[in-house]
Coordinates of C-alpha atoms in Angstrom, one line a residue:
M1 CA -44.4 209.6 120.6
D2 CA -40.7 209.8 121.4
A3 CA -41.9 211.3 124.8
R4 CA -43.7 208.8 125.7
L5 CA -40.8 206.6 124.6
M6 CA -38.8 208.8 127.5
Q7 CA -42.2 208.4 130.1
L8 CA -41.6 203.9 129.7
Q9 CA -38.1 204.2 130.0
R10 CA -38.0 206.5 132.8
E11 CA -40.7 204.0 134.7
E12 CA -38.2 201.4 133.7
I13 CA -35.2 202.1 135.4
P14 CA -36.2 200.8 138.6
Q15 CA -37.6 197.8 137.5
R16 CA -34.6 197.0 136.1
R17 CA -32.5 198.2 139.1
P18 CA -34.3 198.0 141.7
D19 CA -31.6 197.2 144.5
K20 CA -29.5 200.5 143.6
K21 CA -29.3 203.8 146.3
R22 CA -29.1 206.5 144.1
L23 CA -26.4 208.7 145.5
G24 CA -28.1 211.1 148.1
E25 CA -29.3 207.5 149.4
I26 CA -26.3 206.8 150.3
L27 CA -24.7 210.1 151.6
L28 CA -27.8 210.1 153.4
D29 CA -27.1 206.6 155.0
L30 CA -22.8 207.6 156.0
E31 CA -24.1 210.4 157.2
L32 CA -22.4 212.9 155.4
V33 CA -24.8 215.8 154.9
T34 CA -28.3 216.6 155.5
E35 CA -32.3 215.6 154.0
E36 CA -31.9 219.8 154.5
Q37 CA -28.3 220.2 152.1
L38 CA -29.1 217.3 149.8
Q39 CA -33.0 218.7 148.9
Q40 CA -31.2 222.7 148.8
A41 CA -27.9 220.3 145.6
L42 CA -31.9 218.7 144.2
D43 CA -33.8 221.6 143.8
E44 CA -30.0 223.5 142.6
Q45 CA -29.2 220.8 140.0
E46 CA -32.5 221.2 138.2
T47 CA -31.0 225.4 136.6
S48 CA -27.2 224.5 136.4
H49 CA -28.1 220.5 134.9
L50 CA -24.9 219.8 137.7
R51 CA -24.3 216.1 139.5
V52 CA -26.0 216.7 143.4
G53 CA -22.0 215.3 143.8
E54 CA -20.4 218.2 142.1
I55 CA -22.8 220.1 144.2
L56 CA -22.4 219.3 147.5
V57 CA -18.6 220.4 147.2
A58 CA -18.7 223.4 145.9
N59 CA -21.3 224.9 148.2
G60 CA -18.6 222.7 151.1
H61 CA -21.8 220.4 152.5
L62 CA -19.1 217.9 151.2
T63 CA -15.2 217.3 150.4
H64 CA -14.1 215.3 147.9
L65 CA -12.6 212.1 149.6
E66 CA -16.7 211.7 150.7
L67 CA -17.3 211.6 147.8
T68 CA -15.3 209.7 146.2
R69 CA -16.2 206.9 149.0
A70 CA -19.8 207.2 148.7
L71 CA -19.5 206.9 145.0
A72 CA -17.9 203.7 146.0
V73 CA -20.4 201.7 147.7
R74 CA -22.5 203.2 145.1
L75 CA -20.6 201.4 142.2
D76 CA -19.6 198.7 144.8
V77 CA -15.9 198.9 143.9
P78 CA -12.8 199.3 145.7
F79 CA -11.9 202.7 147.9
A80 CA -8.8 203.6 147.2
D81 CA -7.4 206.9 149.6
L82 CA -3.9 207.3 148.4
G83 CA -2.9 210.1 150.8
E84 CA -3.2 207.0 153.4
M85 CA -2.0 204.1 151.2
Q86 CA 1.4 203.3 149.9
V87 CA 1.5 202.8 146.5
D88 CA 4.0 199.9 145.1
P89 CA 7.0 201.7 143.3
S90 CA 6.9 197.6 141.4
V91 CA 3.3 198.3 140.0
S92 CA 3.8 202.7 139.8
G93 CA 5.9 201.8 137.0
L94 CA 4.1 199.8 134.7
I95 CA 2.2 201.8 131.9
S96 CA 3.8 205.2 131.3
E97 CA 2.7 208.8 132.9
R98 CA 1.8 209.0 129.6
D99 CA -1.1 206.9 129.5
A100 CA -1.7 206.9 133.4
R101 CA -2.9 210.5 132.7
R102 CA -4.3 210.1 129.9
Y103 CA -7.2 206.7 131.6
A104 CA -6.3 209.1 134.9
A105 CA -5.7 205.6 136.6
I106 CA -2.6 204.6 138.2
P107 CA -1.2 201.0 139.5
V108 CA -1.5 201.0 143.1
R109 CA 0.2 196.9 143.8
Y110 CA -0.4 193.6 143.1
V111 CA -3.3 192.4 144.7
N112 CA -2.2 189.0 142.8
E113 CA 0.2 187.1 140.2
N114 CA -1.7 187.7 137.8
T115 CA -3.8 190.6 139.1
L116 CA -3.3 194.5 139.7
L117 CA -5.5 197.4 141.7
V118 CA -5.7 200.1 139.8
A119 CA -6.9 203.5 141.3
M120 CA -9.5 205.1 139.1
V121 CA -11.4 208.8 139.0
D122 CA -14.4 206.4 136.3
P123 CA -13.4 203.0 137.0
A124 CA -17.1 201.9 135.3
N125 CA -15.1 203.0 132.2
I126 CA -15.3 199.3 131.0
F127 CA -12.5 200.8 127.3
A128 CA -10.3 202.3 130.2
V129 CA -10.1 199.2 131.7
D130 CA -9.6 196.6 129.0
D131 CA -6.6 199.2 127.5
L132 CA -5.0 199.1 131.0
R133 CA -5.4 195.7 131.1
I134 CA -3.9 195.6 127.7
L135 CA -0.7 197.5 128.5
T136 CA -0.3 196.2 131.4
G137 CA -0.6 192.8 131.2
Y138 CA -2.4 192.1 133.7
D139 CA -6.5 191.0 135.1
I140 CA -7.5 194.6 136.6
E141 CA -9.0 195.1 139.6
P142 CA -10.7 198.8 139.5
A143 CA -10.0 200.5 142.4
I144 CA -12.2 205.4 142.6
A145 CA -10.2 207.0 144.4
T146 CA -10.0 211.3 143.9
E147 CA -8.3 213.0 141.0
E148 CA -6.6 215.1 143.1
D149 CA -4.7 212.6 145.1
I150 CA -4.5 209.7 141.3
F151 CA -3.1 213.0 139.7
E152 CA -1.1 214.0 142.9
Q153 CA 0.9 209.9 142.9
I154 CA 1.1 210.1 139.0
G155 CA 3.7 213.2 139.5
K156 CA 4.8 211.2 142.4
V157 CA 6.3 208.6 140.2
S158 CA 7.7 210.3 138.1
R159 CA 9.8 212.7 140.4
L160 CA 11.0 209.9 142.2
D161 CA 11.7 208.1 138.8
E162 CA 14.3 211.7 138.3
K163 CA 15.3 212.4 141.1
V164 CA 18.7 209.3 140.7
G165 CA 21.5 210.9 139.2
K166 CA 22.7 210.3 136.1
N167 CA 25.5 207.1 137.8
L168 CA 23.3 205.2 138.6
E169 CA 22.2 204.7 134.8
D170 CA 25.8 205.0 133.1
Q171 CA 27.3 201.9 135.7
P172 CA 29.9 200.1 133.9
D173 CA 28.8 197.0 133.2
D174 CA 31.8 194.1 134.6
G175 CA 33.3 193.2 131.5
E176 CA 32.9 190.1 128.2
L177 CA 31.0 187.1 130.3
S178 CA 30.9 183.9 129.0
D179 CA 28.2 182.5 131.0
D180 CA 25.3 183.0 128.9
Q181 CA 23.0 182.4 131.4
V182 CA 25.5 185.7 132.8
R183 CA 24.3 188.1 128.6
D184 CA 20.7 186.7 129.5
I185 CA 20.1 188.8 133.4
R186 CA 22.2 191.6 131.5
E187 CA 20.0 192.2 129.1
T188 CA 16.7 191.7 131.4
I189 CA 17.8 194.6 133.5
D190 CA 18.5 197.7 130.9
E191 CA 14.8 197.5 129.9
A192 CA 12.9 199.9 131.9
P193 CA 11.0 197.8 133.8
I194 CA 13.7 196.6 135.9
V195 CA 15.6 200.0 135.4
K196 CA 12.7 202.3 136.9
L197 CA 11.4 199.7 139.9
V198 CA 14.7 200.1 141.6
N199 CA 16.0 203.4 141.1
S200 CA 11.9 204.3 142.8
I201 CA 13.2 202.1 145.4
L202 CA 16.6 204.2 146.3
A203 CA 15.0 207.7 145.9
Q204 CA 11.3 206.5 148.5
A205 CA 14.4 204.7 150.2
A206 CA 16.0 208.3 150.3
D207 CA 13.1 210.4 151.1
D208 CA 11.6 208.8 153.4
G209 CA 15.4 208.9 154.9
A210 CA 15.7 204.8 155.6
S211 CA 18.7 203.6 157.0
D212 CA 18.8 200.4 156.2
V213 CA 17.0 199.2 152.4
H214 CA 16.1 194.8 152.7
F215 CA 15.8 192.5 149.2
E216 CA 14.3 189.6 151.2
P217 CA 13.6 186.8 148.6
Q218 CA 11.3 184.4 149.7
S219 CA 9.1 181.4 148.5
K220 CA 6.5 183.2 146.5
E221 CA 8.0 187.0 146.5
M222 CA 10.4 188.9 147.0
V223 CA 9.8 191.4 150.1
V224 CA 11.3 194.8 150.9
R225 CA 11.8 195.9 153.3
F226 CA 13.2 200.0 155.4
R227 CA 14.5 200.4 158.3
N228 CA 12.7 204.2 159.6
D229 CA 14.5 205.4 162.4
G230 CA 15.5 201.8 164.1
V231 CA 12.4 199.7 163.1
L232 CA 12.3 198.4 159.9
H233 CA 8.2 198.6 158.0
E234 CA 7.5 196.1 155.2
I235 CA 7.0 198.5 152.0
M236 CA 6.4 196.2 149.1
S237 CA 7.1 193.0 147.0
V238 CA 8.5 191.6 143.8
P239 CA 6.1 189.2 141.8
R240 CA 9.3 186.1 142.0
R241 CA 9.2 186.5 138.1
M242 CA 11.4 189.7 138.9
Q243 CA 13.3 188.6 141.4
Q244 CA 16.8 187.9 139.6
G245 CA 16.7 191.1 137.2
V246 CA 16.3 193.0 141.0
L247 CA 19.3 192.1 142.2
S248 CA 21.5 191.4 139.5
R249 CA 20.3 194.9 138.3
L250 CA 21.8 195.2 141.8
K251 CA 25.0 194.1 142.1
I252 CA 25.9 195.4 138.7
M253 CA 26.0 199.3 140.3
A254 CA 27.4 197.3 143.0
D255 CA 30.4 196.4 140.9
L256 CA 29.7 193.0 142.2
D257 CA 30.0 189.4 140.3
I258 CA 27.0 188.9 139.2
A259 CA 27.7 185.1 138.4
E260 CA 28.3 184.1 141.9
R261 CA 25.7 183.9 143.8
R262 CA 27.3 181.8 146.4
V263 CA 29.4 183.2 148.8
P264 CA 28.6 186.2 150.3
Q265 CA 30.3 190.0 148.6
D266 CA 29.9 193.6 149.2
G267 CA 30.8 196.4 147.4
R268 CA 29.4 200.4 147.2
I269 CA 27.1 202.4 145.6
G270 CA 27.9 206.4 144.7
L271 CA 24.8 208.3 144.1
M272 CA 23.2 211.5 143.9
V273 CA 18.9 212.0 144.3
G274 CA 17.2 214.7 144.1
G275 CA 20.5 216.8 143.9
K276 CA 22.7 215.6 147.0
P277 CA 24.9 212.7 147.9
I278 CA 24.1 209.2 149.3
D279 CA 26.6 206.0 149.3
L280 CA 25.5 202.5 150.0
R281 CA 27.3 199.9 151.3
V282 CA 26.4 196.5 149.9
A283 CA 26.3 193.7 151.1
S284 CA 24.8 190.5 149.8
L285 CA 24.0 187.0 151.2
P286 CA 23.4 183.5 150.0
T287 CA 19.8 182.3 151.5
V288 CA 17.5 179.7 150.2
Y289 CA 15.3 181.5 148.5
G290 CA 17.7 183.4 146.4
E291 CA 20.8 186.4 147.7
K292 CA 19.0 188.7 149.8
I293 CA 20.6 191.9 149.7
V294 CA 21.1 194.6 152.5
L295 CA 22.0 198.4 151.7
R296 CA 23.3 201.3 154.0
L297 CA 22.2 203.9 152.7
L298 CA 25.2 206.8 154.6
D299 CA 23.7 210.4 154.0
R300 CA 27.0 212.6 153.8
S301 CA 24.9 215.7 155.1
N302 CA 25.2 214.0 158.9
V303 CA 28.1 214.0 159.9
M304 CA 28.1 217.7 159.8
L305 CA 25.9 217.3 162.0
R306 CA 26.7 218.8 165.3
L307 CA 26.5 217.6 168.9
E308 CA 24.2 220.6 169.9
D309 CA 21.0 218.1 167.0
L310 CA 22.1 215.0 168.4
G311 CA 20.0 216.0 171.9
F312 CA 22.0 216.1 173.8
A313 CA 21.4 217.1 177.8
D314 CA 23.1 221.1 178.5
K315 CA 24.7 219.3 181.3
S316 CA 25.7 216.4 179.5
L317 CA 26.8 217.4 176.5
A318 CA 29.4 220.2 178.6
R319 CA 30.2 216.9 181.1
F320 CA 30.9 215.5 177.6
R321 CA 33.2 218.9 176.2
K322 CA 34.7 219.2 178.2
S323 CA 36.2 216.0 177.8
F324 CA 37.2 215.5 174.6
T325 CA 39.1 219.1 174.8
K326 CA 42.1 218.0 176.9
P327 CA 45.0 217.2 174.3
Y328 CA 44.9 213.7 175.9
G329 CA 43.7 210.8 177.7
A330 CA 40.9 208.4 175.7
I331 CA 37.2 208.7 175.8
L332 CA 34.8 205.3 175.5
V333 CA 31.3 205.0 173.1
T334 CA 29.5 202.5 174.0
G335 CA 25.7 200.9 172.5
P336 CA 24.4 198.9 171.0
T337 CA 24.5 197.8 166.5
G338 CA 22.8 200.9 164.9
S339 CA 22.8 203.5 168.3
G340 CA 24.6 206.4 166.6
K341 CA 27.8 205.3 168.5
S342 CA 29.6 206.7 164.7
T343 CA 27.4 209.9 164.2
T344 CA 28.2 211.1 167.9
L345 CA 32.5 210.1 167.5
Y346 CA 32.9 211.8 163.6
A347 CA 30.4 215.0 165.6
T348 CA 32.7 214.9 167.8
L349 CA 35.6 214.7 165.0
N350 CA 34.4 217.9 163.5
I351 CA 35.1 220.0 166.1
L352 CA 37.9 218.6 166.9
N353 CA 39.2 219.4 163.5
S354 CA 41.7 222.0 162.1
P355 CA 44.6 222.8 160.1
E356 CA 47.1 222.1 163.5
K357 CA 46.0 218.8 164.0
N358 CA 46.9 216.0 162.7
I359 CA 43.7 213.9 163.0
I360 CA 43.9 210.0 161.9
T361 CA 40.7 207.0 162.5
V362 CA 41.4 203.2 162.0
E363 CA 37.7 202.6 161.0
D364 CA 35.8 199.1 159.4
P365 CA 34.3 200.3 156.8
V366 CA 35.2 204.1 156.6
E367 CA 31.1 204.5 156.7
Y368 CA 31.5 209.0 155.5
R369 CA 35.1 210.3 154.1
L370 CA 34.8 213.2 156.2
T371 CA 37.7 217.1 154.4
G372 CA 41.7 216.8 156.5
I373 CA 41.0 213.8 158.2
N374 CA 43.4 211.2 157.8
Q375 CA 41.1 207.4 157.8
V376 CA 41.9 203.5 157.2
Q377 CA 40.7 201.0 156.5
T378 CA 41.3 197.9 157.7
N379 CA 41.6 194.9 155.7
L380 CA 41.2 191.9 157.6
K381 CA 42.2 189.8 153.9
A382 CA 45.4 191.5 153.5
G383 CA 45.9 191.5 157.1
M384 CA 45.0 195.3 158.1
T385 CA 44.1 195.0 161.8
F386 CA 43.1 197.4 163.6
S387 CA 46.1 196.7 166.1
R388 CA 48.4 196.1 163.0
A389 CA 47.1 200.1 161.4
L390 CA 47.2 200.8 165.0
K391 CA 51.5 200.9 165.6
S392 CA 51.2 201.9 162.3
I393 CA 49.5 205.0 163.1
L394 CA 51.6 206.2 166.4
R395 CA 54.6 205.3 164.1
C396 CA 52.8 208.8 162.0
D397 CA 52.7 211.5 165.0
P398 CA 49.0 211.8 165.6
D399 CA 47.4 214.3 167.8
I400 CA 43.7 212.4 167.6
V401 CA 43.1 208.7 166.5
M402 CA 39.9 207.4 166.6
I403 CA 39.8 203.8 166.7
G404 CA 35.8 202.5 165.0
E405 CA 35.5 199.3 167.8
I406 CA 37.5 197.7 169.8
R407 CA 37.8 194.4 169.7
D408 CA 39.7 192.4 171.5
F409 CA 43.1 192.2 173.9
E410 CA 45.8 194.2 171.3
T411 CA 43.5 196.5 170.3
G412 CA 43.0 197.9 173.6
Q413 CA 46.5 197.6 174.8
I414 CA 47.6 199.8 172.5
A415 CA 44.4 202.2 172.9
I416 CA 45.1 202.8 176.3
E417 CA 49.1 202.7 176.0
S418 CA 48.3 205.5 173.0
A419 CA 45.9 207.2 175.5
L420 CA 49.2 207.5 178.1
T421 CA 51.7 208.6 176.5
G422 CA 50.4 211.8 175.1
H423 CA 47.6 211.3 172.4
L424 CA 43.6 211.6 172.3
V425 CA 41.4 208.9 172.0
L426 CA 38.7 208.3 170.5
S427 CA 36.4 204.8 169.9
T428 CA 33.5 203.0 170.5
L429 CA 33.3 199.6 172.3
H430 CA 30.2 197.7 172.9
T431 CA 28.4 197.2 176.7
N432 CA 25.3 198.4 177.9
D433 CA 25.7 201.2 180.0
A434 CA 28.5 203.6 180.6
P435 CA 30.2 201.5 184.0
G436 CA 30.6 198.7 182.3
A437 CA 32.4 199.4 179.8
L438 CA 35.6 199.2 182.7
S439 CA 34.4 196.0 183.6
R440 CA 34.2 195.4 179.8
L441 CA 38.3 196.1 179.2
T442 CA 39.1 194.0 181.9
E443 CA 38.1 191.1 180.8
M444 CA 39.6 191.5 177.9
G445 CA 42.3 191.8 179.3
V446 CA 43.6 195.1 179.8
E447 CA 45.4 196.3 183.3
P448 CA 42.6 197.6 185.4
F449 CA 45.1 200.3 186.4
L450 CA 46.6 201.2 183.1
T451 CA 42.3 201.9 182.1
A452 CA 41.7 204.1 185.2
S453 CA 44.2 206.4 184.2
A454 CA 43.8 206.3 180.3
V455 CA 39.9 206.5 180.4
D456 CA 38.4 210.0 181.2
C457 CA 34.8 209.6 179.7
V458 CA 32.7 206.8 178.5
L459 CA 29.7 207.8 177.4
A460 CA 26.4 205.2 176.6
Q461 CA 23.7 205.9 174.0
R462 CA 20.5 204.8 173.2
L463 CA 18.4 206.4 170.1
A464 CA 15.3 206.5 170.8
R465 CA 12.1 207.6 168.2
K466 CA 10.5 211.4 167.9
L467 CA 6.9 211.6 168.5
C468 CA 5.2 213.3 165.3
D469 CA 5.0 216.6 165.4
S470 CA 2.1 216.8 163.3
C471 CA -0.5 214.7 164.4
K472 CA 1.3 214.0 168.3
E473 CA -1.5 214.0 171.1
P474 CA -1.6 215.4 175.5
F475 CA -3.2 213.3 177.2
K476 CA -2.9 212.9 181.0
P477 CA -1.3 210.2 183.0
T478 CA -1.6 208.1 186.1
Q479 CA 0.0 207.8 189.1
E480 CA 0.7 204.4 189.1
M481 CA 1.7 204.6 185.1
L482 CA 4.4 207.5 186.7
R483 CA 5.8 205.7 189.0
R484 CA 5.3 202.2 186.9
S485 CA 8.1 203.9 184.4
D486 CA 10.2 205.1 187.0
F487 CA 9.3 208.7 186.9
P488 CA 11.0 211.8 189.5
M489 CA 9.2 211.5 192.7
E490 CA 8.2 215.2 191.9
A491 CA 6.8 213.8 188.8
V492 CA 5.2 211.0 190.0
E493 CA 3.5 213.8 193.4
G494 CA 2.5 216.9 190.9
W495 CA 0.8 213.8 189.1
E496 CA -2.4 216.3 188.4
E497 CA -0.1 218.7 186.3
V498 CA 2.1 215.8 184.4
T499 CA 1.0 216.6 180.7
L500 CA 2.9 213.1 177.9
F501 CA 2.5 213.0 174.0
K502 CA 1.6 209.9 172.0
G503 CA 1.4 209.5 168.8
V504 CA -1.7 209.2 166.8
G505 CA -0.5 208.0 163.3
C506 CA -0.4 210.1 159.6
P507 CA 0.2 210.5 156.7
R508 CA 3.7 211.9 157.3
C509 CA 4.7 209.5 159.7
N510 CA 2.8 206.3 157.5
G511 CA 0.6 206.3 160.2
T512 CA 3.0 205.2 163.0
G513 CA 3.5 208.0 165.5
Y514 CA 6.6 208.9 165.5
K515 CA 9.3 210.9 162.3
G516 CA 12.7 211.0 162.9
R517 CA 14.5 210.6 166.1
V518 CA 16.9 211.5 168.4
G519 CA 19.9 210.9 171.1
I520 CA 19.5 209.5 175.0
Y521 CA 22.8 210.1 176.7
E522 CA 24.6 208.6 179.9
V523 CA 27.9 210.5 180.9
M524 CA 30.1 209.5 183.3
V525 CA 33.8 211.0 184.1
V526 CA 36.0 209.2 185.7
T527 CA 36.8 210.4 188.6
E528 CA 39.7 209.7 191.6
A529 CA 36.6 207.5 193.0
I530 CA 35.5 205.7 190.2
E531 CA 39.2 205.7 189.1
R532 CA 40.1 203.4 192.6
L533 CA 36.9 201.1 192.2
T534 CA 38.1 200.4 188.7
V535 CA 41.5 199.1 190.0
E536 CA 39.9 197.5 192.8
R537 CA 38.1 195.4 190.2
K538 CA 34.5 196.2 191.3
S539 CA 30.8 195.7 189.9
A540 CA 29.6 198.3 187.0
D541 CA 26.4 198.3 189.4
E542 CA 29.0 199.6 191.5
I543 CA 30.8 201.6 189.7
S544 CA 27.3 203.0 188.6
R545 CA 25.7 203.8 191.9
V546 CA 29.0 205.8 192.7
A547 CA 28.7 208.6 189.6
Q548 CA 25.4 208.3 189.9
A549 CA 26.4 210.6 194.0
E550 CA 28.7 212.3 191.6
G551 CA 26.2 214.1 189.3
M552 CA 25.3 210.9 185.8
K553 CA 22.8 210.6 184.9
T554 CA 21.2 207.4 183.6
L555 CA 19.7 206.9 180.2
R556 CA 16.4 205.9 181.9
E557 CA 16.3 208.6 183.7
D558 CA 17.6 211.2 180.5
G559 CA 15.1 209.1 178.2
I560 CA 11.8 210.4 181.4
D561 CA 13.5 214.0 180.5
K562 CA 13.3 214.2 177.0
V563 CA 9.6 211.7 177.5
L564 CA 8.3 214.8 179.7
Q565 CA 9.9 216.8 177.0
G566 CA 7.3 216.1 174.3
R567 CA 10.1 214.6 172.4
T568 CA 8.9 211.0 173.2
S569 CA 7.3 209.1 174.6
I570 CA 7.2 206.1 177.7
E571 CA 7.0 203.2 175.1
E572 CA 9.8 204.0 173.6
I573 CA 12.0 204.6 176.3
G574 CA 11.0 200.7 177.0
R575 CA 11.8 199.7 173.8
V576 CA 15.1 201.1 173.6
I577 CA 16.1 201.4 177.1
V578 CA 15.9 198.0 179.3

């Protein structure tokens, strides 16, 4: 009787689900295994009683990732490759680590306002799906992922939350506030999900090497973007109902007034992330959808960089070093915002810093605090401008003066006169190239004969993204490509021998093909010929032609050299250099 019932059940299965393919058929359709490999696994199954997929993996005919992809087709659920996908930290904290491990599941992202995409080892487990719906308060859209990837992500989320030091949790409140709405916000931001979300965003930013984090309120959500290697990438979106809690948490950490949302505010946060000190400059800006907050991450370890590590070519570094080791004169570093000018100046000051020298800086703001150097912060409200600070500095017997930026005639005049009276002056200026710096000072009103006598060297720079060492691939360029990109004539004529590289994209570089940045430099030493052209008020183009004739390598030429070395790409040089 039982045997007949079992036989009937076996006969009924294909009648109930005539369109449901077996796993073996799906594997063949996807061309992941051959018929011989599948038959071998089926034969082995009769004695081992293991699943066909497990046998194929054990025999090396299939990877766990390929098996999971085939199971996704069989179960008709999305496949989540967690090695390639970015898990949204704003949802990963919705369930505890214990529950995530218990159900072998991790939330990946919001599908909409009411639904979560959750990666699971067994998405067919309806009891687990129901429990996750109750725990999170959201409808669940299950997806399938490998067990290894899920547990690796659970561990990563847990480590990110633990990485942020205690001073993140123990930020002092701003005292008693009478506004009831502010009190309610304070209670909200102390809840675990908000705290955990902010912690994980900051830890992820530090881990990814982001220079800036943007919290941008939009009409239906708040977008979080990281600036990695000079380019912004969208990382996640936070539901609008959590927006005010996240922003208030950040403002309290930065000691800003959370009741004031109508005017911009500035603050600072000091953190330990993974045992490494990180300073964050915080700026808020009122927008139509709420306050936008931008965090600038200042990694103190960057201050200890050597000039050799920044990307200088040997000849350019020798020219620059010869200038800054002189006892007096002005050295100008030029380039747009975010081109690494401050890093170059700090690396130079590290070399010059010694007990025998009195070094004073005036900056807006003081980004990195250096031992043994007297750093002055400008304060416009108090009347502490660059020019006023400089006048006081020169009465304090300095050997070396560093000015954050020459912005106006008065600052430029004092800086140039200081260089002429026996001080070594380092400063930055916003110009596109090195020759343009001399013309810019003249345009500001500084007399050309003073500029010509005081300025010893001008350094122009850019930051280009480095190709990812893990995924870059060689390719053979065409002769026309080299000619169009201004490669040296010897490279164009011998194009068949030239090998360039391009980034393919991998998990290590988040699919961009680039990881890290390298400096591109143009070092112009002010010679007698250039002094004469400056006094005659000649154009930057004329000064550039003479400088090149005297051995200056232009920004584009230095960039092309780095392309030939396989450190960056033609596209990246075209992006950062006009």
